[in-house]
Amino acid sequence: MARRSLRSRQARREELVAQYAARRTELKETIRSPQTDPADRAAAVRRLSRLPRDSSPVRLRSRDVVDGRPRGVLTRFGLSRIRFRDAALRGQLPGIRKASW
């Protein structure tokens, strides 16, 4: 189980990403556009660098929704490999059963 501080840090990052998403995409479009004046592009780069670091979606980490485990998370289910296997064996995941051949 992940420490509570790590889970709360992840939640704070998710809020920041959502809060600054529109501004970040607008600035990136300005920077990416070939018609942008070089001075405007430089200003957009400066404004982008002034945004909080944690507002970048790259800093998010996929975590288990139940206990916050950061590794081995199956994105489709939101569970770690360990919790997924346990839930599948108990029959808590509809349509999932143990493979045998």
Coordinates of N, CA and C in Angstrom, one line a residue:
M1 N 0.8 -1.2 0.0 CA 0.0 0.0 0.0 C 0.9 1.2 0.0
A2 N 0.6 2.2 -0.9 CA 1.3 3.4 -1.0 C 1.1 4.3 0.2
R3 N 2.1 5.1 0.6 CA 1.9 6.0 1.7 C 0.8 7.0 1.3
R4 N 0.1 7.5 2.3 CA -1.0 8.5 2.1 C -0.5 9.8 1.4
S5 N 0.7 10.2 1.8 CA 1.3 11.4 1.2 C 1.5 11.3 -0.3
L6 N 1.9 10.1 -0.8 CA 2.1 9.9 -2.2 C 0.8 9.9 -2.9
R7 N -0.2 9.3 -2.3 CA -1.6 9.4 -3.0 C -2.1 10.8 -3.0
S8 N -1.9 11.6 -1.9 CA -2.4 12.9 -1.9 C -1.6 13.8 -2.9
R9 N -0.4 13.6 -3.0 CA 0.5 14.3 -4.0 C 0.0 14.0 -5.4
Q10 N -0.4 12.8 -5.7 CA -0.9 12.4 -7.0 C -2.2 13.1 -7.3
A11 N -3.1 13.2 -6.3 CA -4.4 13.8 -6.4 C -4.2 15.3 -6.7
R12 N -3.3 15.9 -6.0 CA -3.0 17.4 -6.2 C -2.5 17.6 -7.6
R13 N -1.6 16.7 -8.1 CA -1.1 16.8 -9.5 C -2.3 16.7 -10.5
E14 N -3.2 15.8 -10.2 CA -4.3 15.6 -11.2 C -5.2 16.9 -11.2
E15 N -5.4 17.5 -10.1 CA -6.1 18.8 -10.0 C -5.4 19.9 -10.8
L16 N -4.1 20.0 -10.6 CA -3.3 21.0 -11.3 C -3.3 20.8 -12.9
V17 N -3.2 19.5 -13.3 CA -3.2 19.2 -14.7 C -4.6 19.6 -15.3
A18 N -5.7 19.3 -14.6 CA -7.0 19.7 -15.1 C -7.1 21.2 -15.1
Q19 N -6.6 21.9 -14.1 CA -6.8 23.3 -14.0 C -6.0 24.1 -15.1
Y20 N -4.8 23.6 -15.5 CA -4.0 24.3 -16.4 C -4.0 23.7 -17.8
A21 N -4.8 22.7 -18.0 CA -4.8 22.0 -19.3 C -5.1 22.9 -20.5
A22 N -6.1 23.8 -20.4 CA -6.5 24.6 -21.5 C -5.4 25.7 -21.8
R23 N -4.9 26.3 -20.8 CA -3.8 27.3 -21.0 C -2.5 26.6 -21.6
R24 N -2.2 25.4 -21.1 CA -1.0 24.7 -21.6 C -1.2 24.3 -23.1
T25 N -2.4 23.9 -23.5 CA -2.6 23.5 -24.9 C -2.6 24.7 -25.8
E26 N -3.1 25.8 -25.3 CA -3.1 27.1 -26.1 C -1.7 27.5 -26.3
L27 N -0.8 27.5 -25.3 CA 0.6 28.0 -25.4 C 1.3 27.0 -26.3
K28 N 1.1 25.7 -26.2 CA 1.8 24.7 -27.0 C 1.4 24.9 -28.5
E29 N 0.1 25.2 -28.8 CA -0.3 25.4 -30.1 C 0.4 26.7 -30.7
T30 N 0.5 27.7 -29.9 CA 1.2 28.9 -30.3 C 2.7 28.6 -30.7
I31 N 3.3 27.8 -29.8 CA 4.7 27.5 -30.0 C 4.9 26.6 -31.3
R32 N 4.0 25.7 -31.5 CA 4.1 24.7 -32.5 C 3.7 25.3 -33.9
S33 N 2.9 26.3 -33.9 CA 2.5 26.9 -35.2 C 3.6 27.6 -36.0
P34 N 3.7 27.2 -37.3 CA 4.8 27.8 -38.1 C 4.5 29.3 -38.4
Q35 N 3.3 29.8 -38.3 CA 2.9 31.2 -38.6 C 3.2 32.1 -37.5
T36 N 3.6 31.6 -36.3 CA 3.8 32.4 -35.1 C 5.1 33.2 -35.3
D37 N 5.0 34.5 -34.9 CA 6.1 35.4 -35.0 C 7.1 34.9 -33.9
P38 N 8.4 35.0 -34.2 CA 9.5 34.5 -33.3 C 9.4 35.2 -31.9
A39 N 9.0 36.4 -31.8 CA 8.9 37.1 -30.5 C 7.7 36.6 -29.8
D40 N 6.6 36.3 -30.5 CA 5.5 35.7 -29.8 C 5.7 34.3 -29.3
R41 N 6.5 33.6 -30.1 CA 6.8 32.2 -29.8 C 7.7 32.2 -28.5
A42 N 8.7 33.1 -28.4 CA 9.6 33.2 -27.3 C 8.8 33.6 -26.0
A43 N 7.8 34.5 -26.2 CA 6.9 34.9 -25.1 C 6.1 33.7 -24.6
A44 N 5.6 32.9 -25.5 CA 4.8 31.7 -25.2 C 5.6 30.7 -24.5
V45 N 6.9 30.5 -24.9 CA 7.8 29.6 -24.2 C 8.0 30.0 -22.8
R46 N 8.2 31.3 -22.6 CA 8.4 31.9 -21.2 C 7.2 31.7 -20.4
R47 N 6.0 32.0 -20.9 CA 4.8 31.8 -20.1 C 4.5 30.3 -19.8
L48 N 4.9 29.4 -20.7 CA 4.7 28.0 -20.5 C 5.7 27.5 -19.4
S49 N 6.9 28.0 -19.4 CA 7.9 27.7 -18.4 C 7.5 28.2 -17.0
R50 N 6.7 29.2 -16.9 CA 6.2 29.8 -15.6 C 5.1 29.0 -15.0
L51 N 4.4 28.2 -15.8 CA 3.4 27.3 -15.2 C 4.0 26.4 -14.2
P52 N 3.2 25.9 -13.2 CA 3.7 25.0 -12.2 C 4.1 23.7 -12.9
R53 N 5.2 23.1 -12.4 CA 5.8 21.9 -12.9 C 4.8 20.8 -12.8
D54 N 4.0 20.7 -11.7 CA 3.1 19.6 -11.5 C 1.9 19.7 -12.4
S55 N 1.7 20.8 -13.2 CA 0.6 20.9 -14.1 C 0.8 20.2 -15.4
S56 N 2.0 19.7 -15.6 CA 2.3 18.9 -16.8 C 1.8 17.5 -16.6
P57 N 1.1 17.0 -17.6 CA 0.5 15.6 -17.5 C 1.6 14.5 -17.5
V58 N 2.8 14.9 -17.9 CA 3.9 13.9 -17.9 C 4.2 13.5 -16.5
R59 N 4.0 14.4 -15.5 CA 4.3 14.1 -14.1 C 3.3 13.2 -13.4
L60 N 2.2 12.9 -14.1 CA 1.2 12.0 -13.4 C 1.7 10.6 -13.5
R61 N 1.3 9.8 -12.5 CA 1.7 8.4 -12.4 C 0.5 7.5 -12.3
S62 N 0.4 6.5 -13.1 CA -0.8 5.6 -13.0 C -0.6 4.8 -11.7
R63 N -1.7 4.8 -10.9 CA -1.7 4.2 -9.6 C -2.9 3.3 -9.5
D64 N -2.8 2.3 -8.6 CA -4.0 1.4 -8.3 C -5.0 2.3 -7.6
V65 N -6.3 2.2 -8.0 CA -7.3 3.0 -7.4 C -7.7 2.6 -6.0
V66 N -7.4 1.4 -5.6 CA -7.7 0.9 -4.3 C -6.6 1.2 -3.3
D67 N -5.4 0.9 -3.5 CA -4.4 1.1 -2.5 C -3.2 2.1 -3.0
G68 N -3.2 2.5 -4.2 CA -2.3 3.5 -4.7 C -0.9 2.9 -5.1
R69 N -0.9 1.6 -5.3 CA 0.4 1.0 -5.8 C 0.8 1.6 -7.1
P70 N 2.1 2.0 -7.3 CA 2.4 2.7 -8.5 C 2.9 1.8 -9.6
R71 N 3.2 0.5 -9.4 CA 3.8 -0.3 -10.4 C 2.9 -1.5 -10.7
G72 N 3.0 -1.9 -12.0 CA 2.2 -3.0 -12.4 C 0.7 -2.8 -12.5
V73 N 0.3 -1.5 -12.9 CA -1.1 -1.1 -12.9 C -1.6 -1.4 -14.3
L74 N -2.7 -2.2 -14.3 CA -3.5 -2.5 -15.6 C -4.4 -1.3 -15.8
T75 N -4.2 -0.5 -16.8 CA -4.9 0.7 -17.1 C -6.4 0.4 -17.3
R76 N -6.7 -0.6 -18.0 CA -8.1 -0.9 -18.3 C -8.9 -1.1 -17.1
F77 N -8.4 -1.6 -16.0 CA -9.1 -1.9 -14.8 C -8.8 -1.0 -13.7
G78 N -7.7 -0.3 -13.8 CA -7.3 0.6 -12.7 C -6.7 -0.1 -11.5
L79 N -6.4 -1.3 -11.6 CA -5.9 -2.1 -10.5 C -4.5 -2.6 -10.8
S80 N -3.7 -2.8 -9.7 CA -2.4 -3.4 -9.8 C -2.5 -4.9 -10.2
R81 N -1.5 -5.5 -10.7 CA -1.5 -6.8 -11.1 C -1.8 -7.8 -10.0
I82 N -1.4 -7.4 -8.8 CA -1.7 -8.3 -7.6 C -3.1 -8.2 -7.2
R83 N -3.7 -7.0 -7.1 CA -5.1 -6.8 -6.8 C -6.0 -7.4 -7.9
F84 N -5.6 -7.2 -9.2 CA -6.3 -7.7 -10.3 C -6.5 -9.3 -10.2
R85 N -5.4 -9.9 -9.9 CA -5.3 -11.4 -9.9 C -6.2 -11.9 -8.7
D86 N -6.1 -11.2 -7.6 CA -6.9 -11.6 -6.4 C -8.4 -11.4 -6.7
A87 N -8.8 -10.3 -7.3 CA -10.2 -10.0 -7.6 C -10.7 -11.0 -8.7
A88 N -9.9 -11.3 -9.7 CA -10.3 -12.3 -10.7 C -10.5 -13.7 -10.1
L89 N -9.6 -14.1 -9.2 CA -9.8 -15.4 -8.6 C -11.0 -15.5 -7.7
R90 N -11.4 -14.4 -7.1 CA -12.6 -14.4 -6.3 C -13.9 -14.2 -7.1
G91 N -13.7 -13.9 -8.4 CA -14.9 -13.8 -9.3 C -15.5 -12.4 -9.2
Q92 N -14.8 -11.4 -8.8 CA -15.3 -10.0 -8.6 C -15.2 -9.2 -9.9
L93 N -14.5 -9.7 -10.9 CA -14.4 -9.0 -12.2 C -15.2 -9.8 -13.2
P94 N -16.3 -9.3 -13.7 CA -17.2 -10.0 -14.6 C -16.5 -10.2 -16.0
G95 N -16.5 -11.5 -16.5 CA -15.9 -11.8 -17.8 C -14.5 -12.2 -17.7
I96 N -13.9 -12.1 -16.5 CA -12.5 -12.5 -16.4 C -12.4 -13.8 -15.6
R97 N -11.6 -14.7 -16.2 CA -11.4 -16.0 -15.5 C -10.0 -16.4 -15.8
K98 N -9.5 -17.3 -14.9 CA -8.1 -17.8 -15.0 C -8.0 -18.6 -16.3
A99 N -6.9 -18.4 -17.0 CA -6.7 -19.1 -18.2 C -6.1 -20.5 -17.9
S100 N -6.5 -21.4 -18.7 CA -5.9 -22.8 -18.6 C -5.9 -23.4 -20.0
W101 N -4.9 -24.0 -20.4 CA -4.8 -24.7 -21.7 C -4.0 -25.9 -21.7

